CSV table of C-alpha atoms and ligand atoms in Angstrom, one decimal:
chain,number,residue,atom,x,y,z
B,23,MET,CA,-8.0,-41.3,24.6
B,24,LYS,CA,-10.9,-43.2,23.2
B,25,ASP,CA,-13.6,-41.3,25.2
B,26,LYS,CA,-12.2,-38.0,24.2
B,27,LYS,CA,-12.8,-38.8,20.7
B,28,ILE,CA,-16.4,-39.8,21.4
B,29,ASP,CA,-16.9,-36.7,23.3
B,30,GLU,CA,-15.7,-34.7,20.3
B,31,LEU,CA,-18.1,-36.7,18.1
B,32,LYS,CA,-20.9,-35.8,20.3
B,33,LYS,CA,-20.3,-32.4,20.2
B,34,LYS,CA,-20.1,-32.2,16.4
B,35,LEU,CA,-23.5,-33.8,16.3
B,36,GLU,CA,-25.0,-31.2,18.6
B,37,HIS,CA,-24.4,-28.5,15.8
B,38,LYS,CA,-27.9,-28.6,14.7
B,39,ARG,CA,-29.3,-28.0,18.0
B,40,LYS,CA,-27.3,-24.8,18.7
B,41,LYS,CA,-29.5,-22.0,19.9
B,42,GLY,CA,-29.1,-18.2,19.3
B,43,TRP,CA,-30.2,-17.0,22.5
B,44,GLU,CA,-28.0,-19.2,24.8
B,45,ASN,CA,-24.8,-17.9,26.3
B,46,LEU,CA,-25.3,-14.4,24.9
B,47,SER,CA,-23.3,-11.5,26.1
B,48,ALA,CA,-25.0,-8.3,27.2
B,49,LYS,CA,-23.2,-6.5,24.4
B,50,LYS,CA,-24.4,-8.8,21.8
B,51,GLU,CA,-27.9,-8.8,23.1
B,52,LYS,CA,-28.0,-5.1,22.7
B,53,GLU,CA,-26.7,-5.3,19.1
B,54,ILE,CA,-29.4,-7.8,18.3
B,55,PHE,CA,-32.3,-5.7,19.6
B,56,GLY,CA,-30.8,-2.6,18.0
B,57,PHE,CA,-30.5,-3.8,14.8
B,58,ALA,CA,-34.1,-5.0,15.0
B,59,GLU,CA,-35.3,-1.5,15.6
B,60,GLN,CA,-33.6,-0.4,12.4
B,61,TYR,CA,-35.2,-3.4,10.6
B,62,LYS,CA,-38.9,-2.5,11.9
B,63,ARG,CA,-38.6,1.0,10.7
B,64,PHE,CA,-37.5,-0.3,7.2
B,65,LEU,CA,-40.5,-2.7,7.1
B,66,ASN,CA,-42.7,0.1,8.1
B,67,GLU,CA,-41.6,2.5,5.4
B,68,ASN,CA,-41.4,0.1,2.7
B,69,LYS,CA,-44.2,-2.3,1.8
B,70,THR,CA,-43.9,-2.6,-2.1
B,71,GLU,CA,-41.0,-3.3,-4.5
B,72,ARG,CA,-40.9,0.1,-5.7
B,73,GLU,CA,-40.7,1.6,-2.4
B,74,THR,CA,-38.1,-0.8,-1.3
B,75,VAL,CA,-35.9,-0.2,-4.5
B,76,LEU,CA,-36.3,3.7,-4.1
B,77,TYR,CA,-35.2,3.3,-0.2
B,78,TYR,CA,-32.0,1.5,-1.1
B,79,LYS,CA,-31.2,3.6,-4.0
B,80,ASN,CA,-31.2,6.6,-1.7
B,81,ARG,CA,-29.5,4.8,1.1
B,82,ALA,CA,-26.7,3.6,-1.2
B,83,GLN,CA,-26.1,7.2,-2.5
B,84,GLN,CA,-25.5,8.0,1.1
B,85,HIS,CA,-22.9,5.4,1.2
B,86,GLY,CA,-21.1,6.6,-1.7
B,87,TYR,CA,-22.8,4.6,-4.6
B,88,SER,CA,-23.8,6.1,-7.9
B,89,GLU,CA,-24.9,5.2,-11.4
B,90,ASN,CA,-21.5,6.1,-12.7
B,91,SER,CA,-19.0,5.2,-10.0
B,92,SER,CA,-15.8,3.4,-10.6
B,93,GLU,CA,-16.1,1.2,-7.4
B,94,LYS,CA,-19.6,1.4,-6.0
B,95,LEU,CA,-22.2,1.1,-8.5
B,96,ILE,CA,-26.0,1.6,-8.7
B,97,VAL,CA,-27.9,-0.4,-11.6
B,98,SER,CA,-31.6,0.1,-11.5
B,99,ASN,CA,-34.4,-1.5,-13.6
B,100,ARG,CA,-37.6,0.2,-13.9
B,101,GLY,CA,-37.8,1.1,-10.5
B,102,LYS,CA,-38.5,-2.3,-9.2
B,103,ASN,CA,-35.4,-4.2,-9.4
B,104,LEU,CA,-32.0,-3.1,-8.2
B,105,MET,CA,-28.3,-4.1,-8.1
B,106,LEU,CA,-25.8,-2.4,-5.6
B,107,ILE,CA,-22.2,-3.6,-7.0
B,108,ARG,CA,-19.1,-3.2,-4.8
B,109,GLU,CA,-15.8,-3.7,-6.5
B,110,GLY,CA,-13.6,-6.5,-5.1
B,111,LYS,CA,-10.0,-6.9,-4.2
B,112,LYS,CA,-9.7,-9.6,-7.0
B,113,PRO,CA,-10.3,-8.5,-10.7
B,114,ILE,CA,-14.0,-9.0,-11.9
B,115,ASP,CA,-13.0,-11.6,-14.4
B,116,GLU,CA,-12.2,-14.0,-11.5
B,117,GLY,CA,-15.9,-14.2,-10.8
B,118,VAL,CA,-18.4,-12.2,-8.7
B,119,ARG,CA,-20.3,-13.0,-5.6
B,120,ILE,CA,-24.1,-12.3,-5.7
B,121,ILE,CA,-26.5,-12.1,-2.8
B,122,ALA,CA,-29.9,-12.3,-4.5
B,123,SER,CA,-33.2,-11.4,-2.5
B,124,HIS,CA,-36.6,-10.4,-3.7
B,125,VAL,CA,-38.6,-7.5,-2.9
B,126,ASP,CA,-42.0,-8.4,-4.1
B,127,CYS,CA,-44.2,-9.9,-1.5
B,128,PRO,CA,-47.5,-11.7,-1.5
B,129,ARG,CA,-50.2,-9.1,-1.8
B,130,ILE,CA,-53.6,-8.2,-3.4
B,131,ASP,CA,-53.5,-6.1,-6.6
B,132,LEU,CA,-56.3,-4.1,-8.0
B,133,LYS,CA,-57.7,-5.2,-11.2
B,134,GLN,CA,-57.7,-2.6,-14.1
B,135,ASN,CA,-61.4,-1.8,-14.0
B,136,PRO,CA,-61.5,-2.0,-10.1
B,137,LEU,CA,-64.2,0.4,-9.0
B,138,TYR,CA,-68.0,-0.9,-8.7
B,139,GLU,CA,-71.1,-0.3,-6.7
B,140,ASP,CA,-73.3,-2.9,-5.1
B,141,SER,CA,-76.1,-2.5,-2.6
B,142,ASP,CA,-75.0,1.0,-1.9
B,143,LEU,CA,-71.5,0.1,-1.2
B,144,ALA,CA,-68.4,0.8,-3.4
B,145,PHE,CA,-65.8,-2.0,-4.0
B,146,PHE,CA,-62.5,-2.6,-5.8
B,147,HIS,CA,-62.2,-5.7,-7.8
B,148,THR,CA,-58.8,-7.5,-7.1
B,149,HIS,CA,-56.5,-10.3,-8.2
B,150,TYR,CA,-54.2,-11.5,-5.7
B,151,TYR,CA,-50.4,-11.7,-6.3
B,152,GLY,CA,-48.4,-14.7,-5.2
B,153,GLY,CA,-49.3,-17.8,-3.0
B,154,ILE,CA,-51.7,-16.6,-0.3
B,155,LYS,CA,-54.1,-18.3,1.9
B,156,LYS,CA,-57.0,-15.8,0.9
B,157,TYR,CA,-59.0,-16.4,4.1
B,158,GLN,CA,-56.1,-14.7,6.0
B,159,TRP,CA,-56.7,-11.5,4.2
B,160,ALA,CA,-60.5,-10.9,5.1
B,161,ASN,CA,-61.4,-8.5,7.9
B,162,ILE,CA,-57.7,-7.2,8.5
B,163,PRO,CA,-56.8,-3.5,8.1
B,164,LEU,CA,-55.3,-3.0,4.6
B,165,GLU,CA,-53.8,-0.2,2.7
B,166,ILE,CA,-53.2,0.8,-0.9
B,167,ARG,CA,-49.9,1.9,-2.3
B,168,GLY,CA,-48.8,2.1,-5.8
B,169,THR,CA,-48.6,4.2,-9.1
B,170,VAL,CA,-51.2,5.4,-11.5
B,171,ILE,CA,-50.2,6.7,-14.8
B,172,THR,CA,-52.7,9.6,-16.0
B,173,LYS,CA,-53.4,11.3,-19.2
B,174,GLY,CA,-50.2,12.6,-20.8
B,175,GLU,CA,-48.4,9.8,-19.0
B,176,LYS,CA,-47.9,11.6,-15.9
B,177,GLN,CA,-47.0,9.4,-12.9
B,178,ILE,CA,-49.0,9.8,-9.7
B,179,ASN,CA,-48.1,8.1,-6.6
B,180,VAL,CA,-51.0,7.0,-4.4
B,181,ARG,CA,-50.9,6.1,-0.9
B,182,ILE,CA,-54.1,5.7,1.4
B,183,GLY,CA,-53.7,4.0,4.6
B,184,GLU,CA,-52.9,4.0,8.4
B,185,GLU,CA,-50.8,7.1,8.1
B,186,GLU,CA,-53.1,9.1,5.8
B,187,GLY,CA,-56.1,8.1,8.3
B,188,ALA,CA,-58.1,5.4,6.3
B,189,ILE,CA,-57.8,1.7,6.0
B,190,PHE,CA,-59.8,-0.8,4.1
B,191,VAL,CA,-61.1,-4.4,4.7
B,192,VAL,CA,-62.3,-7.3,2.6
B,193,PRO,CA,-65.5,-7.9,4.3
B,194,ASP,CA,-66.2,-11.5,5.5
B,195,LEU,CA,-69.5,-13.3,6.2
B,196,CYS,CA,-70.8,-13.3,9.8
B,197,PRO,CA,-70.7,-16.7,11.4
B,198,HIS,CA,-74.5,-16.6,11.8
B,199,LEU,CA,-74.9,-17.1,8.1
B,200,SER,CA,-71.8,-19.0,7.0
B,201,ARG,CA,-73.3,-22.5,7.4
B,202,LYS,CA,-73.8,-23.3,3.7
B,203,ALA,CA,-71.8,-20.6,2.1
B,204,GLN,CA,-68.6,-21.5,3.8
B,205,ASN,CA,-68.4,-23.9,6.6
B,206,ASP,CA,-68.4,-26.9,4.7
B,207,LYS,CA,-65.9,-25.8,2.0
B,208,LYS,CA,-62.1,-26.5,1.7
B,209,ALA,CA,-59.9,-23.8,3.1
B,210,PRO,CA,-58.8,-22.2,-0.3
B,211,GLU,CA,-62.5,-21.9,-1.4
B,212,VAL,CA,-63.9,-20.3,1.9
B,213,ILE,CA,-63.0,-16.8,0.4
B,214,THR,CA,-62.9,-17.1,-3.3
B,215,GLY,CA,-60.7,-14.8,-5.7
B,216,GLU,CA,-63.5,-12.8,-6.7
B,217,ASN,CA,-64.7,-12.5,-3.1
B,218,LEU,CA,-61.4,-10.9,-2.2
B,219,ALA,CA,-63.0,-7.4,-2.9
B,220,LEU,CA,-62.0,-4.3,-1.3
B,221,LEU,CA,-64.6,-2.3,0.6
B,222,VAL,CA,-63.9,1.4,-0.4
B,223,GLY,CA,-67.0,3.4,0.3
B,224,SER,CA,-70.8,3.9,1.2
B,225,MET,CA,-71.8,7.5,0.9
B,226,PRO,CA,-73.4,8.8,-2.4
B,227,GLU,CA,-72.8,11.8,-4.4
B,228,GLN,CA,-75.9,14.1,-3.8
B,229,GLY,CA,-78.4,14.3,-6.4
B,230,GLU,CA,-80.4,11.9,-8.9
B,231,GLY,CA,-78.9,9.0,-10.8
B,232,LYS,CA,-77.2,5.7,-10.8
B,233,ASP,CA,-74.1,4.4,-8.9
B,234,LEU,CA,-73.9,7.6,-6.9
B,235,VAL,CA,-71.7,6.0,-4.3
B,236,LYS,CA,-69.1,4.9,-6.9
B,237,LEU,CA,-69.4,8.5,-8.3
B,238,HIS,CA,-68.7,10.0,-5.1
B,239,ILE,CA,-65.5,7.9,-4.7
B,240,LEU,CA,-64.5,9.0,-8.3
B,241,LYS,CA,-64.9,12.7,-7.3
B,242,ILE,CA,-62.7,12.4,-4.2
B,243,LEU,CA,-60.0,10.5,-6.2
B,244,ASN,CA,-60.2,13.4,-8.7
B,245,GLN,CA,-59.8,16.0,-6.0
B,246,ASN,CA,-57.0,14.3,-4.2
B,247,TYR,CA,-55.0,12.8,-7.1
B,248,GLY,CA,-56.3,14.2,-10.4
B,249,ILE,CA,-57.2,10.8,-11.4
B,250,VAL,CA,-60.2,9.8,-13.6
B,251,GLU,CA,-61.7,6.3,-13.9
B,252,GLU,CA,-59.8,5.5,-17.1
B,253,ASP,CA,-56.6,6.3,-15.4
B,254,LEU,CA,-57.0,3.1,-13.1
B,255,ILE,CA,-56.4,1.0,-16.3
B,256,SER,CA,-52.8,2.2,-16.4
B,257,SER,CA,-51.9,1.6,-12.8
B,258,GLU,CA,-50.3,-0.7,-10.3
B,259,LEU,CA,-52.0,-0.4,-7.0
B,260,GLU,CA,-51.1,-2.9,-4.4
B,261,VAL,CA,-53.2,-3.7,-1.3
B,262,VAL,CA,-51.0,-4.4,1.7
B,263,PRO,CA,-51.8,-5.0,5.4
B,264,ALA,CA,-52.0,-1.7,7.3
B,265,MET,CA,-50.4,-3.3,10.3
B,266,LYS,CA,-46.9,-1.9,11.8
B,267,ALA,CA,-44.1,-4.3,12.2
B,268,MET,CA,-44.1,-4.8,16.0
B,269,ASP,CA,-42.0,-6.8,18.5
B,270,LEU,CA,-43.7,-10.2,19.3
B,271,GLY,CA,-43.8,-11.9,22.6
B,272,ILE,CA,-43.4,-10.9,26.3
B,273,ASP,CA,-39.6,-11.2,25.8
B,274,LYS,CA,-39.9,-9.2,22.5
B,275,SER,CA,-37.6,-11.6,20.9
B,276,MET,CA,-39.3,-11.9,17.6
B,277,VAL,CA,-40.8,-9.4,15.2
B,278,ALA,CA,-44.1,-9.7,13.5
B,279,GLY,CA,-44.7,-7.9,10.3
B,280,TYR,CA,-45.8,-7.9,6.8
B,281,GLY,CA,-43.4,-8.8,3.9
B,282,GLN,CA,-40.7,-10.4,5.9
B,283,ASP,CA,-40.3,-12.8,2.9
B,284,ASP,CA,-38.1,-11.5,1.6
B,285,ARG,CA,-37.5,-8.0,2.8
B,286,ILE,CA,-35.7,-9.5,5.7
B,287,CYS,CA,-32.9,-10.7,3.3
B,288,ALA,CA,-33.1,-7.3,1.3
B,289,PHE,CA,-32.4,-5.4,4.5
B,290,ALA,CA,-29.8,-7.9,5.8
B,291,SER,CA,-27.8,-8.0,2.5
B,292,ALA,CA,-27.8,-4.2,1.7
B,293,GLU,CA,-26.8,-3.3,5.3
B,294,ALA,CA,-24.1,-6.1,5.2
B,295,LEU,CA,-22.8,-4.5,1.9
B,296,PHE,CA,-22.5,-1.1,3.3
B,297,ASP,CA,-21.0,-2.2,6.7
B,298,ALA,CA,-18.5,-4.9,5.1
B,299,GLU,CA,-14.8,-4.3,4.8
B,300,ALA,CA,-13.3,-4.6,1.3
B,301,PRO,CA,-15.0,-7.4,-0.4
B,302,LEU,CA,-12.8,-10.3,-1.7
B,303,TYR,CA,-14.6,-10.6,-4.9
B,304,THR,CA,-16.8,-8.0,-6.7
B,305,THR,CA,-20.2,-8.3,-4.9
B,306,ILE,CA,-23.5,-7.8,-6.1
B,307,VAL,CA,-26.5,-7.3,-3.9
B,308,PHE,CA,-29.4,-7.9,-6.0
B,309,PHE,CA,-33.1,-7.1,-5.4
B,310,ALA,CA,-35.4,-9.2,-7.8
B,311,ASP,CA,-39.1,-8.5,-8.5
B,312,LYS,CA,-41.6,-11.2,-9.5
B,313,GLU,CA,-40.2,-14.1,-7.5
B,314,GLU,CA,-43.5,-14.6,-5.9
B,315,ILE,CA,-45.0,-15.3,-9.2
B,316,GLY,CA,-42.5,-17.4,-10.9
B,317,SER,CA,-39.5,-14.8,-11.6
B,318,ASP,CA,-40.7,-14.2,-15.1
B,319,GLY,CA,-41.0,-10.6,-16.5
B,320,ALA,CA,-38.8,-7.7,-17.3
B,321,THR,CA,-38.0,-7.2,-13.4
B,322,GLY,CA,-37.8,-10.9,-12.4
B,323,MET,CA,-34.6,-12.9,-12.1
B,324,ASN,CA,-35.3,-14.8,-15.3
B,325,SER,CA,-34.6,-11.6,-17.2
B,326,MET,CA,-31.2,-10.3,-18.8
B,327,PHE,CA,-30.8,-7.6,-16.1
B,328,LEU,CA,-28.1,-9.5,-14.1
B,329,ILE,CA,-26.1,-9.7,-17.3
B,330,ARG,CA,-26.4,-5.9,-18.2
B,331,GLY,CA,-25.3,-5.1,-14.6
B,332,ILE,CA,-22.3,-7.3,-14.9
B,333,TYR,CA,-21.1,-5.9,-18.3
B,334,LYS,CA,-21.6,-2.4,-16.7
B,335,ALA,CA,-19.6,-3.3,-13.8
B,336,ALA,CA,-16.8,-4.7,-15.7
B,337,ALA,CA,-16.8,-1.5,-17.8
B,338,ALA,CA,-16.9,0.8,-14.7
B,339,PHE,CA,-14.3,-1.1,-12.9
B,340,GLY,CA,-11.9,-0.9,-16.0
B,341,ASN,CA,-12.1,-4.5,-17.3
B,342,SER,CA,-13.7,-5.0,-21.0
B,343,LEU,CA,-15.6,-8.3,-21.3
B,344,ASN,CA,-16.6,-10.2,-24.3
B,345,GLU,CA,-19.1,-12.8,-24.6
B,346,LEU,CA,-16.8,-15.7,-23.6
B,347,GLY,CA,-15.3,-13.7,-20.8
B,348,LEU,CA,-18.7,-13.2,-19.5
B,349,LEU,CA,-19.4,-16.8,-19.7
B,350,ASP,CA,-16.2,-17.6,-18.0
B,351,LEU,CA,-16.7,-14.9,-15.3
B,352,LEU,CA,-20.3,-16.5,-14.6
B,353,SER,CA,-19.0,-20.0,-14.2
B,354,LYS,CA,-16.5,-18.8,-11.7
B,355,SER,CA,-19.0,-16.9,-9.8
B,356,GLY,CA,-20.9,-17.9,-6.5
B,357,ALA,CA,-24.2,-16.7,-5.0
B,358,LEU,CA,-26.3,-17.0,-2.1
B,359,SER,CA,-30.1,-17.1,-3.0
B,360,ALA,CA,-31.1,-15.0,-0.1
B,361,ASP,CA,-34.5,-16.1,0.7
B,362,VAL,CA,-36.6,-17.4,3.7
B,363,ASN,CA,-37.2,-20.9,4.8
B,364,GLY,CA,-40.3,-22.1,6.8
B,365,ALA,CA,-39.4,-22.6,10.6
B,366,VAL,CA,-41.0,-25.4,12.4
B,367,ASN,CA,-44.5,-24.3,13.7
B,368,PRO,CA,-45.0,-26.6,16.6
B,369,LEU,CA,-48.8,-26.4,16.4
B,370,TYR,CA,-48.4,-28.2,13.0
B,371,LYS,CA,-45.6,-30.8,13.6
B,372,SER,CA,-46.9,-33.5,11.1
B,373,VAL,CA,-45.5,-31.4,8.0
B,374,TYR,CA,-41.8,-31.4,9.3
B,375,GLU,CA,-39.2,-33.8,9.6
B,376,ASN,CA,-37.4,-32.4,12.4
B,377,ASP,CA,-33.7,-33.7,11.5
B,378,ASN,CA,-33.7,-31.6,8.5
B,379,ALA,CA,-36.2,-28.8,9.3
B,380,SER,CA,-35.2,-25.5,10.6
B,381,PHE,CA,-36.1,-23.7,13.8
B,382,LEU,CA,-36.6,-20.1,14.9
B,383,GLY,CA,-33.8,-18.8,16.9
B,384,ARG,CA,-31.2,-21.0,15.5
B,385,GLY,CA,-29.5,-18.8,13.2
B,386,ILE,CA,-29.4,-18.5,9.2
B,387,VAL,CA,-30.7,-21.5,7.4
B,388,VAL,CA,-28.5,-23.0,4.7
B,389,THR,CA,-30.9,-24.9,2.2
B,390,LYS,CA,-29.1,-27.3,-0.3
B,391,PHE,CA,-32.1,-27.7,-2.4
B,392,THR,CA,-35.5,-26.4,-2.9
B,393,GLY,CA,-38.1,-27.6,-5.3
B,394,HIS,CA,-40.8,-30.1,-4.6
B,395,GLY,CA,-41.4,-34.0,-4.2
B,396,GLY,CA,-38.4,-35.7,-6.0
B,397,LYS,CA,-36.6,-32.5,-6.2
B,398,TYR,CA,-38.5,-31.3,-9.2
B,399,MET,CA,-37.9,-27.6,-10.3
B,400,ALA,CA,-34.9,-27.5,-7.8
B,401,ASN,CA,-31.4,-25.8,-7.6
B,402,ASP,CA,-29.5,-28.6,-5.8
B,403,ALA,CA,-26.1,-27.0,-4.8
B,404,ASP,CA,-22.9,-28.7,-5.3
B,405,ALA,CA,-21.4,-30.4,-2.2
B,406,GLU,CA,-18.3,-28.4,-2.8
B,407,TRP,CA,-20.3,-25.1,-2.5
B,408,VAL,CA,-22.2,-26.2,0.5
B,409,GLY,CA,-18.7,-27.1,2.0
B,410,HIS,CA,-17.3,-23.7,1.0
B,411,ILE,CA,-20.1,-22.0,2.7
B,412,ARG,CA,-20.0,-24.1,5.9
B,413,GLU,CA,-16.4,-23.0,6.2
B,414,ILE,CA,-17.0,-19.4,5.8
B,415,LEU,CA,-19.8,-19.5,8.4
B,416,ASN,CA,-18.0,-21.6,10.8
B,417,LYS,CA,-14.7,-19.7,10.7
B,418,ALA,CA,-16.6,-16.5,11.7
B,419,ASP,CA,-18.6,-18.4,14.4
B,420,ILE,CA,-21.8,-17.6,12.8
B,421,LEU,CA,-24.9,-19.3,13.9
B,422,TRP,CA,-26.3,-21.4,11.2
B,423,GLN,CA,-28.6,-24.5,10.6
B,424,THR,CA,-29.5,-26.7,7.8
B,425,GLY,CA,-33.1,-26.7,6.5
B,426,GLU,CA,-35.5,-27.9,4.0
B,427,LEU,CA,-39.1,-26.8,3.2
B,428,GLY,CA,-41.2,-29.6,4.9
B,429,LYS,CA,-41.4,-33.3,4.7
B,430,VAL,CA,-40.6,-34.9,1.3
B,431,ASP,CA,-44.2,-35.4,0.3
B,432,GLU,CA,-45.6,-32.5,2.1
B,433,GLY,CA,-45.4,-29.5,-0.5
B,434,GLY,CA,-42.3,-27.5,-1.3
B,435,GLY,CA,-41.4,-24.3,-3.2
B,436,GLY,CA,-38.8,-22.4,-5.3
B,437,THR,CA,-36.7,-19.4,-5.1
B,438,VAL,CA,-34.4,-17.3,-7.6
B,439,ALA,CA,-31.7,-20.0,-7.0
B,440,LYS,CA,-32.3,-22.1,-10.1
B,441,PHE,CA,-32.5,-18.9,-12.4
B,442,LEU,CA,-28.8,-18.1,-11.2
B,443,ALA,CA,-27.7,-21.7,-11.5
B,444,ARG,CA,-28.8,-21.3,-15.1
B,445,TYR,CA,-25.6,-19.3,-15.7
B,446,GLY,CA,-23.4,-22.1,-14.5
B,447,MET,CA,-22.4,-20.5,-11.1
B,448,ASN,CA,-22.6,-22.0,-7.7
B,449,VAL,CA,-25.8,-21.3,-5.9
B,450,ILE,CA,-27.3,-22.0,-2.5
B,451,ASP,CA,-30.3,-20.8,-0.5
B,452,ALA,CA,-29.3,-19.0,2.6
B,453,GLY,CA,-31.8,-16.8,4.6
B,454,PRO,CA,-33.7,-17.0,8.1
B,455,ALA,CA,-36.5,-19.1,8.9
B,456,LEU,CA,-40.0,-17.6,9.3
B,457,ILE,CA,-43.2,-18.7,11.0
B,458,SER,CA,-46.6,-17.9,9.1
B,459,MET,CA,-44.6,-17.3,6.0
B,460,HIS,CA,-46.9,-15.5,3.2
B,461,SER,CA,-49.3,-14.5,5.7
B,462,PRO,CA,-50.3,-10.7,6.3
B,463,TYR,CA,-48.3,-10.8,9.4
B,464,GLU,CA,-45.1,-13.0,9.4
B,465,VAL,CA,-42.9,-14.0,12.4
B,466,SER,CA,-39.2,-13.8,12.4
B,467,SER,CA,-36.5,-14.2,15.2
B,468,LYS,CA,-34.3,-11.1,16.1
B,469,VAL,CA,-31.3,-13.4,16.5
B,470,ASP,CA,-31.9,-14.9,13.1
B,471,LEU,CA,-32.1,-11.5,11.5
B,472,TYR,CA,-28.7,-10.5,13.1
B,473,GLU,CA,-27.0,-13.8,12.3
B,474,THR,CA,-28.1,-13.6,8.7
B,475,TYR,CA,-26.6,-10.0,8.5
B,476,ARG,CA,-23.4,-11.4,9.9
B,477,ALA,CA,-23.4,-14.4,7.5
B,478,TYR,CA,-23.9,-12.0,4.4
B,479,LYS,CA,-21.2,-9.8,5.6
B,480,GLN,CA,-18.8,-12.7,6.1
B,481,PHE,CA,-19.7,-13.8,2.5
B,482,ILE,CA,-18.9,-10.5,1.2
B,483,GLU,CA,-15.5,-10.2,2.7
B,484,GLU,CA,-14.3,-13.8,2.4
B,485,GLY,CA,-16.4,-14.8,-0.7
F,12,MN,MN1,-39.1,-15.7,-0.7
F,13,MN,MN1,-42.4,-16.3,-0.8
């Protein structure tokens, strides 16, 4: 009798060490790999927040969502921030369930006066967006995607990259000459912000004059897009890796691709919303912008957009809300901050504390608190909400693990969680773990992607 109890306790302790690829049926393996194919196609089509929002607006419409539906609502904000809202079995004033991911990714933005010529070469000045290791972006294939507002406030979409037959690089210095200019410097200074300039041309316009290479580039931009130099001032042009998402490994068990933080959660949450049975609570799949630069701005989580969406949903689903009703609704609500965690990279063991770190291939990571040293700037979920989420995941036999972002004194980071918590609702971070997060080519596990989708679907159905 006594021994049996000990065995049971041992089994419980092993939870954290459960692995996704073990004891897998052939059917489930097929599902995992099939889902990853769909995911890679999504990553390749959509590399910016605008593209991702447009893609899921269209996909939602195919699933019966519209801007004036009485059960499946689309609420969009400036083309960069989106809510898909599905009516629940319970009335909306009993609270909503939110799965909030972000669709902006670390990248390099063009400056407003980008084009210049130096030493017979044309370049674009840039200013990077979000927390990148700048040296990772030198001498890799890059492409430009974005929007230019021309004279008369006409919107032109620009896309120059792999599919259009031209890529760009940020040229680095050859090792033969880098002894003083780079080799003795700290990693963040090896490539400076201003040296993150994009090489865009080398062929002069025929004739006499100054800056003829630059002039030739302007001529081509004008011919192809009707753009003049001043138009670039009113543009949002994003430089993103021109590398297709690919299977990683001889066993093809992983996906390497750009922008998986956090489009992996955007993809998993939206697909879960489409596939879920009737949601228990009214459910909002929220795509935030500006998360990588602190969530401020009109399209960031720290704006009033969520509130507008909830009022709209209440009206559409036949409940009218006053201000107190809204605050009551928010306090009864619960959210998953659907964002990625940093999986243990065994090449850099010193930054992780293994009992609380997350591992690739061990399922969705439930992160009770974020922030940094001393839990500053954190959302720290209530034990009750952690217990509720645990219960939902365990009941459906979903593979999950707990996680933290590195050792206590090592670093840290934030998500949209604290901006949701501000409304007095329950919030916890839940998403897969990545290796090489914020790099131009991030690494995820196919089994984690699938378990994340299953977890979100369960949360939608069981709340
Ligand atoms: Mn993120
Ligand atoms: Mn991030």
